[in-house]
Amino acid sequence: MARGRRNDIGIDYGAIERSKGEAVKAKIAVLAGDGVGREIVPEAVKVLKVIAEKYGHTFEFATADIGGQALDKFGVPLPNDTLTLAKQSDAVLLGAVGGPRWESLEYSLRPERALLGIREALGLYANLRPAKVYTTLVDASTLKREVIEGIDILVIRELTGGIYFGKPKGIEKLPNGQERGINTEVYSTEEVRRIAKVAFEAARKRRKKVTSVDKANVLESSELWRKVVIDVHGSYPDVELGHIYVDNAAMQLVRNPRQFDVLLCNNMFGDILSDEAAMLTGSIGMLPSASLGAKVGLFEPIHGSAPDIAGRNIANPIATIASAAMMLSYAFQLEKEAEAIEQAIVKTLDLGYRTKDIQGPGTQTVGTVEMGDAIVKNLNE
Ligand code: NAD
């Protein structure tokens, strides 16, 4: 399918090209993975099928193994067939990978390596994580209502550089019998430039404010990060730019999160701060993400495989269903359809449906499947 450009973040990242109103025919790679991934992904697929039927689109779903499941079957966490399927698809829907069963394996075999592998192979350098508080869930947060009411933050995390990929890396034996663990935080000008551009473009469509997170007081890689961000800002005079050290950012996120609009982060700072931002909204089970690059986009909840609750029909599927909505918007340019899913989620919450992680007084606690069913029902009404 022809690939185009979506204007609102100003980068080419493999969105399907379509004229307004034209039906979409798309192939979606479905990688449920491990733990709750196997429960929440079917709920998102259920919602996408209803969207296809309701709006006249054709979505072909092709499943493949990833993570621990793939390791058990094929001896590797990211089989070539899975990667080939992802590359040949128009978008990838991912659940989560990992679990205690595979935790003692060497790093190269761990399920989590599949995430790094697929991000690298698809060139997914921009990770977008919106953290918005649903009005009906304000009291589900551990923070006070007056702190979190109205927060609407977009964390933009660089995804293919920094300390998770930098070399040298590894654990080496020292002559004195001890060991030494090494990872390297490394960023090039171009890597910072392209992610900064995404942040400024996204801010232009929002409240026009970028806060760049770094540790420029002690890290040289952060010094370069800040220099390049300031340079890119030169082309965006209409957007306000601020800088914040990561330790202060962690503090400000719980002290006064409403001050943030777009939070621009490197790979590791974004990993940590986006989980913190997620908790402002009540539950990690609510937050979606989109990972974009030059090719196929990948859409997944921000949480992991939640082995502590897996297999019990209690996981919250909303993060994954909202990730499917991001797929419709970013990969297929189906704004109306994406909006319909978001509205169905809001309506379902307004009606009092809650999974266990967000339950509260006067609400009805439902399971994963029942939450998916309720969202489908509200899509149809
Ligand atoms: P996690 O995100 O899986 O779980 C953290 C907490 O949030 C747990 O208490 C869990 O029950 C809860 N939670 C997560 N998703 C939920 C949902 N949908 N509904 C309700 N509650 C939910 O993080 P973790 O426990 O640190 O990691 C578990 C495994 O997942 C590890 O193997 C880790 O490496 C892996 N992991 C994978 C990804 C990914 O696939 N993208 C991301 C993070 C962690």
Coordinates of C-alpha atoms and ligand atoms in Angstrom, one line a residue:
M1 CA 0.0 0.0 0.0
A2 CA 1.2 3.5 -0.8
R3 CA 2.8 5.2 2.1
G4 CA 2.4 8.9 2.9
R5 CA 3.2 11.5 5.4
R6 CA 1.1 12.6 8.3
N7 CA 1.4 16.3 8.8
D8 CA 0.9 16.7 12.5
I9 CA 4.3 15.4 13.5
G10 CA 6.1 16.4 10.4
I11 CA 8.0 13.2 9.7
D12 CA 7.6 10.4 7.2
Y13 CA 6.7 7.3 9.1
G14 CA 4.8 5.1 6.9
A15 CA 1.2 6.2 7.2
I16 CA -1.0 4.8 4.5
E17 CA -1.8 7.3 1.8
R18 CA -5.5 7.7 1.2
S19 CA -7.9 10.3 -0.1
K20 CA -10.4 11.6 2.3
G21 CA -13.4 9.2 2.7
E22 CA -11.6 6.4 0.8
A23 CA -11.9 2.9 2.5
V24 CA -8.7 1.5 3.9
K25 CA -7.4 -2.0 3.1
A26 CA -4.7 -2.8 5.6
K27 CA -2.7 -5.7 6.9
I28 CA -2.2 -5.6 10.7
A29 CA 0.5 -7.8 12.3
V30 CA -0.8 -9.0 15.7
L31 CA 1.9 -9.9 18.2
A32 CA 0.1 -10.6 21.5
G33 CA 3.3 -11.8 23.3
D34 CA 3.2 -13.0 26.9
G35 CA 1.2 -12.7 30.1
V36 CA -1.7 -10.3 29.8
G37 CA -0.7 -9.5 26.2
R38 CA -2.7 -12.6 25.3
E39 CA -5.8 -11.3 27.0
I40 CA -5.8 -7.6 26.1
V41 CA -4.7 -7.9 22.4
P42 CA -7.8 -9.9 21.4
E43 CA -10.0 -7.2 22.9
A44 CA -8.3 -4.5 20.7
V45 CA -8.7 -6.8 17.7
K46 CA -12.4 -7.2 18.6
V47 CA -12.8 -3.4 18.5
L48 CA -10.8 -3.0 15.2
K49 CA -13.1 -5.6 13.6
V50 CA -16.2 -3.7 14.6
I51 CA -14.6 -0.5 13.3
A52 CA -13.8 -2.2 9.9
E53 CA -17.4 -3.4 9.6
K54 CA -19.0 -0.2 10.7
Y55 CA -17.0 2.1 8.5
G56 CA -16.4 -0.2 5.5
H57 CA -12.7 -0.9 5.8
T58 CA -10.9 -4.1 5.3
F59 CA -8.4 -5.1 8.0
E60 CA -6.5 -8.4 7.6
F61 CA -5.0 -9.7 10.8
A62 CA -2.0 -11.9 10.8
T63 CA -0.7 -13.2 14.1
A64 CA 2.9 -14.2 15.0
D65 CA 4.9 -15.1 18.1
I66 CA 7.2 -12.8 20.0
G67 CA 8.9 -12.8 23.4
G68 CA 8.8 -15.7 25.7
Q69 CA 6.2 -17.6 23.6
A70 CA 8.6 -17.4 20.6
L71 CA 11.5 -18.4 22.7
D72 CA 9.7 -21.5 23.9
K73 CA 8.7 -22.5 20.4
F74 CA 11.6 -21.4 18.3
G75 CA 14.5 -20.7 20.7
V76 CA 14.6 -17.0 19.9
P77 CA 12.5 -14.1 21.2
L78 CA 12.2 -12.5 17.8
P79 CA 11.9 -15.1 15.0
N80 CA 12.7 -14.0 11.5
D81 CA 9.2 -14.9 10.4
T82 CA 7.8 -12.5 12.9
L83 CA 10.0 -9.7 11.8
T84 CA 9.2 -10.4 8.1
L85 CA 5.5 -10.3 8.9
A86 CA 5.9 -7.0 10.7
K87 CA 7.9 -5.4 7.9
Q88 CA 5.3 -6.6 5.3
S89 CA 2.4 -5.2 7.3
D90 CA 0.8 -1.8 7.4
A91 CA 0.9 -1.6 11.2
V92 CA 1.9 -3.7 14.1
L93 CA -0.3 -4.3 17.2
L94 CA 1.8 -5.5 20.1
G95 CA 0.7 -6.8 23.6
A96 CA 3.7 -7.2 25.9
V97 CA 6.6 -9.6 26.4
G98 CA 8.4 -11.1 29.4
G99 CA 7.8 -12.9 32.6
P100 CA 9.5 -14.6 35.5
R101 CA 10.0 -17.9 33.6
W102 CA 12.5 -16.2 31.3
E103 CA 14.2 -13.8 33.8
S104 CA 17.3 -16.0 34.5
L105 CA 18.2 -16.3 30.8
E106 CA 21.2 -14.4 29.4
Y107 CA 20.3 -11.0 28.0
S108 CA 20.4 -11.9 24.3
L109 CA 17.7 -14.5 24.9
R110 CA 15.4 -12.6 27.1
P111 CA 11.9 -11.8 25.7
E112 CA 12.6 -8.1 26.2
R113 CA 15.3 -8.3 23.6
A114 CA 12.6 -8.8 21.0
L115 CA 11.3 -5.3 21.7
L116 CA 14.7 -3.7 21.1
G117 CA 15.1 -5.9 18.0
I118 CA 11.8 -5.0 16.4
R119 CA 12.2 -1.3 17.2
E120 CA 15.6 -1.3 15.7
A121 CA 14.6 -3.3 12.6
L122 CA 11.6 -1.1 11.9
G123 CA 13.6 2.1 12.7
L124 CA 11.0 3.2 15.3
Y125 CA 12.9 6.1 16.8
A126 CA 9.9 8.2 18.0
N127 CA 7.7 6.9 20.8
L128 CA 4.6 8.9 21.6
R129 CA 3.0 8.4 24.9
P130 CA 0.0 10.6 25.7
A131 CA -0.9 10.8 29.4
K132 CA -4.3 12.3 29.8
V133 CA -6.6 12.1 32.8
Y134 CA -10.1 10.8 32.1
T135 CA -12.5 13.1 34.1
T136 CA -14.3 10.1 35.6
L137 CA -11.1 8.6 36.8
V138 CA -9.6 11.6 38.6
D139 CA -10.1 9.9 41.9
A140 CA -8.5 6.6 40.8
S141 CA -5.1 8.3 40.9
T142 CA -3.0 8.2 44.1
L143 CA -2.4 11.9 43.7
K144 CA -4.9 14.6 44.8
R145 CA -7.6 15.7 42.4
E146 CA -6.4 19.3 42.4
V147 CA -2.9 18.2 41.2
I148 CA -3.9 16.0 38.3
E149 CA -7.2 17.4 37.1
G150 CA -6.9 18.4 33.5
I151 CA -3.4 17.1 32.8
D152 CA -2.6 16.4 29.2
I153 CA 1.0 15.5 28.6
L154 CA 2.6 14.0 25.6
V155 CA 5.8 12.2 26.4
I156 CA 8.0 11.9 23.3
R157 CA 10.7 9.3 24.0
E158 CA 13.7 8.6 21.7
L159 CA 13.5 4.9 21.1
T160 CA 16.5 3.6 19.1
G161 CA 19.5 5.3 20.7
G162 CA 21.0 6.1 24.0
I163 CA 22.1 3.7 26.7
Y164 CA 19.9 0.7 25.7
F165 CA 21.8 0.4 22.4
G166 CA 25.1 2.2 22.9
K167 CA 28.4 0.3 22.8
P168 CA 30.5 -0.9 24.5
K169 CA 28.1 -2.9 26.6
G170 CA 28.3 -6.1 28.6
I171 CA 29.7 -7.7 31.7
E172 CA 33.4 -8.3 31.7
K173 CA 35.7 -10.2 34.1
L174 CA 38.4 -8.3 35.8
P175 CA 41.8 -9.7 36.7
N176 CA 41.0 -9.4 40.4
G177 CA 38.1 -11.8 40.0
Q178 CA 35.4 -9.1 40.2
E179 CA 33.1 -8.3 37.3
R180 CA 32.3 -5.0 35.7
G181 CA 29.0 -4.1 34.0
I182 CA 29.1 -1.5 31.2
N183 CA 26.5 0.4 29.2
T184 CA 27.1 3.4 27.1
E185 CA 24.9 6.5 26.7
V186 CA 25.5 7.7 23.2
Y187 CA 23.6 10.1 20.9
S188 CA 24.6 11.7 17.6
T189 CA 23.5 15.1 16.4
E190 CA 21.1 13.6 13.8
E191 CA 19.5 11.3 16.3
V192 CA 18.7 14.2 18.6
R193 CA 17.7 16.5 15.7
R194 CA 15.0 14.1 14.3
I195 CA 13.4 13.4 17.7
A196 CA 13.5 17.1 18.6
K197 CA 11.7 17.9 15.4
V198 CA 8.9 15.4 16.2
A199 CA 8.5 17.2 19.6
F200 CA 8.3 20.7 18.2
E201 CA 5.9 19.6 15.4
A202 CA 3.7 17.8 17.9
A203 CA 3.8 20.9 20.2
R204 CA 2.6 23.1 17.4
K205 CA -0.6 21.1 17.3
R206 CA -1.0 21.3 21.1
R207 CA -0.2 24.0 23.6
K208 CA 3.1 25.0 21.9
K209 CA 5.4 24.1 24.7
V210 CA 8.3 21.7 24.7
T211 CA 10.2 20.8 27.9
S212 CA 13.4 18.9 27.1
V213 CA 14.7 16.6 29.8
D214 CA 18.4 16.0 30.2
K215 CA 21.2 15.8 32.8
A216 CA 23.4 18.3 31.1
N217 CA 25.0 19.3 34.4
V218 CA 26.9 16.0 34.6
L219 CA 26.6 14.1 31.3
E220 CA 28.3 15.1 28.1
S221 CA 25.8 13.2 25.9
S222 CA 23.1 15.4 27.6
E223 CA 25.2 18.6 26.8
L224 CA 25.0 17.7 23.2
W225 CA 21.3 16.8 23.5
R226 CA 20.6 20.3 24.9
K227 CA 22.7 22.0 22.2
V228 CA 21.0 20.3 19.3
V229 CA 17.5 20.8 20.8
I230 CA 18.3 24.6 21.1
D231 CA 19.5 24.6 17.5
V232 CA 16.3 22.8 16.2
H233 CA 14.2 25.2 18.2
G234 CA 15.5 28.0 15.9
S235 CA 13.1 26.8 13.3
Y236 CA 10.2 26.8 15.7
P237 CA 10.0 30.3 17.2
D238 CA 6.3 29.9 17.9
V239 CA 7.0 27.1 20.3
E240 CA 8.2 27.8 23.9
L241 CA 11.2 25.7 24.9
G242 CA 12.3 24.9 28.4
H243 CA 15.0 22.5 29.8
I244 CA 14.8 20.5 32.9
Y245 CA 17.1 18.1 34.7
V246 CA 15.7 14.6 34.8
D247 CA 15.7 14.5 38.7
N248 CA 13.7 17.7 38.8
A249 CA 11.4 16.4 36.0
A250 CA 10.6 13.4 38.2
M251 CA 9.7 15.7 41.1
Q252 CA 7.8 18.2 39.0
L253 CA 5.6 15.5 37.5
V254 CA 4.1 14.7 40.9
R255 CA 4.3 18.3 42.2
N256 CA 2.8 20.2 39.3
P257 CA 2.2 18.0 36.2
R258 CA -0.1 20.6 34.5
Q259 CA 3.0 22.7 33.7
F260 CA 4.0 20.2 31.0
D261 CA 2.7 19.9 27.5
V262 CA 5.3 18.0 25.4
L263 CA 8.0 16.3 27.4
L264 CA 11.0 15.5 25.1
C265 CA 13.1 12.7 26.5
N266 CA 16.0 10.4 25.6
N267 CA 15.4 6.6 25.7
M268 CA 16.0 5.9 29.3
F269 CA 14.6 9.1 30.8
G270 CA 11.5 8.7 28.7
D271 CA 11.1 5.1 29.8
I272 CA 11.1 6.1 33.5
L273 CA 9.2 9.4 33.3
S274 CA 6.4 8.0 31.1
D275 CA 5.6 5.3 33.7
E276 CA 5.5 8.1 36.3
A277 CA 3.2 10.1 34.0
A278 CA 1.1 7.0 33.6
M279 CA 0.5 6.7 37.3
L280 CA -0.8 10.3 37.4
T281 CA -3.7 9.1 35.3
G282 CA -4.7 6.3 37.7
S283 CA -3.4 3.1 36.1
I284 CA -0.7 2.0 33.8
G285 CA -3.4 -0.1 32.2
M286 CA -4.9 3.0 30.6
L287 CA -2.1 4.4 28.6
P288 CA -1.4 3.7 24.9
S289 CA 1.6 4.4 22.8
A290 CA 2.7 4.7 19.2
S291 CA 6.2 4.1 17.9
L292 CA 7.0 5.6 14.6
G293 CA 9.9 5.7 12.2
A294 CA 10.4 5.7 8.5
K295 CA 8.5 2.4 7.9
V296 CA 5.8 0.6 9.7
G297 CA 4.4 2.0 13.0
L298 CA 4.0 -0.1 16.1
F299 CA 1.2 0.4 18.6
E300 CA 1.2 -1.0 22.1
P301 CA 0.2 -0.3 25.7
I302 CA 2.9 1.2 27.7
H303 CA 2.7 -1.5 30.4
G304 CA 4.4 -4.9 30.5
S305 CA 3.1 -8.5 30.6
A306 CA 1.9 -8.1 34.2
P307 CA 2.6 -11.7 35.2
D308 CA 1.1 -11.0 38.7
I309 CA -2.4 -10.7 37.2
A310 CA -2.1 -12.7 33.9
G311 CA -4.6 -15.4 33.0
R312 CA -7.3 -14.2 35.4
N313 CA -9.4 -12.0 33.1
I314 CA -8.7 -8.9 35.3
A315 CA -6.2 -7.0 33.2
N316 CA -7.4 -3.6 31.9
P317 CA -7.6 -3.7 28.1
I318 CA -8.1 0.0 27.6
A319 CA -4.4 0.9 27.0
T320 CA -4.4 -1.6 24.2
I321 CA -7.7 -0.6 22.7
A322 CA -6.5 3.1 22.9
S323 CA -3.3 2.0 21.1
A324 CA -5.5 0.5 18.4
A325 CA -7.1 4.0 18.1
M326 CA -3.7 5.6 17.8
M327 CA -3.0 3.0 15.0
L328 CA -6.1 4.1 13.1
S329 CA -5.1 7.8 13.5
Y330 CA -1.3 7.6 12.8
A331 CA -1.0 4.6 10.5
F332 CA -4.2 4.8 8.5
Q333 CA -5.2 8.4 8.9
L334 CA -8.7 7.3 10.1
E335 CA -9.4 10.2 12.5
K336 CA -13.1 9.8 12.7
E337 CA -12.7 6.1 13.6
A338 CA -10.0 6.7 16.1
E339 CA -12.2 9.4 17.8
A340 CA -15.1 6.9 17.8
I341 CA -13.0 4.4 19.9
E342 CA -11.9 7.2 22.3
Q343 CA -15.5 8.3 22.7
A344 CA -16.6 4.7 23.4
I345 CA -13.9 4.3 26.1
V346 CA -15.0 7.6 27.7
K347 CA -18.7 6.5 27.6
T348 CA -17.9 3.1 29.0
L349 CA -16.0 4.7 31.9
D350 CA -18.8 7.3 32.4
L351 CA -21.3 4.4 32.7
G352 CA -19.3 3.1 35.6
Y353 CA -17.5 0.1 34.1
R354 CA -14.1 -0.5 35.7
T355 CA -11.5 -3.2 35.7
K356 CA -10.0 -4.0 39.0
D357 CA -7.0 -1.6 38.7
I358 CA -9.3 1.4 38.4
Q359 CA -12.3 0.3 40.5
G360 CA -13.8 2.7 43.0
P361 CA -16.9 3.3 45.1
G362 CA -20.2 3.2 43.1
T363 CA -18.6 1.5 40.0
Q364 CA -19.1 -1.9 38.5
T365 CA -16.0 -4.1 38.4
V366 CA -15.8 -6.1 35.2
G367 CA -13.2 -8.5 33.6
T368 CA -11.0 -7.9 30.6
V369 CA -13.4 -9.5 28.1
E370 CA -16.4 -7.7 29.6
M371 CA -14.7 -4.4 29.4
G372 CA -13.9 -5.1 25.7
D373 CA -17.5 -6.0 25.1
A374 CA -18.8 -2.9 26.8
I375 CA -16.5 -0.7 24.6
V376 CA -17.8 -2.5 21.5
K377 CA -21.4 -2.0 22.6
N378 CA -20.8 1.7 23.2
L379 CA -19.1 1.9 19.7
N380 CA -22.2 0.6 18.2
E381 CA -24.6 2.9 20.0
Ligands
NAD1 P1 4.2 -4.4 34.2 O1 3.9 -3.1 33.5 O2 4.0 -5.6 33.6 O3 3.3 -4.3 35.6 C1 3.5 -3.3 36.6 C2 2.2 -3.3 37.5 O4 1.1 -2.8 36.7 C3 1.8 -4.7 37.9 O5 1.3 -4.6 39.2 C4 0.7 -5.1 37.0 O6 -0.2 -6.0 37.5 C5 0.1 -3.7 36.7 N1 -0.5 -3.7 35.3 C6 0.2 -3.7 34.2 N2 -0.6 -3.8 33.1 C7 -1.8 -3.8 33.6 C8 -3.1 -3.8 33.0 N3 -3.3 -3.9 31.7 N4 -4.2 -3.9 33.8 C9 -4.1 -3.8 35.2 N5 -2.9 -3.8 35.8 C10 -1.8 -3.8 35.0 O7 5.7 -4.2 34.7 P2 6.6 -5.2 35.5 O8 5.9 -6.0 36.5 O9 7.8 -4.4 35.9 O10 7.1 -6.2 34.3 C11 6.6 -7.5 34.1 C12 7.2 -8.1 32.9 O11 6.9 -7.3 31.7 C13 8.7 -8.1 32.9 O12 9.2 -9.3 32.3 C14 9.2 -6.9 32.1 O13 10.4 -7.1 31.6 C15 8.1 -6.9 31.0 N6 7.9 -5.6 30.4 C16 7.5 -5.7 29.1 C17 7.2 -4.5 28.5 C18 6.7 -4.6 27.0 O14 6.4 -5.6 26.6 N7 6.6 -3.4 26.4 C19 7.2 -3.3 29.2 C20 7.6 -3.3 30.5 C21 7.9 -4.5 31.1

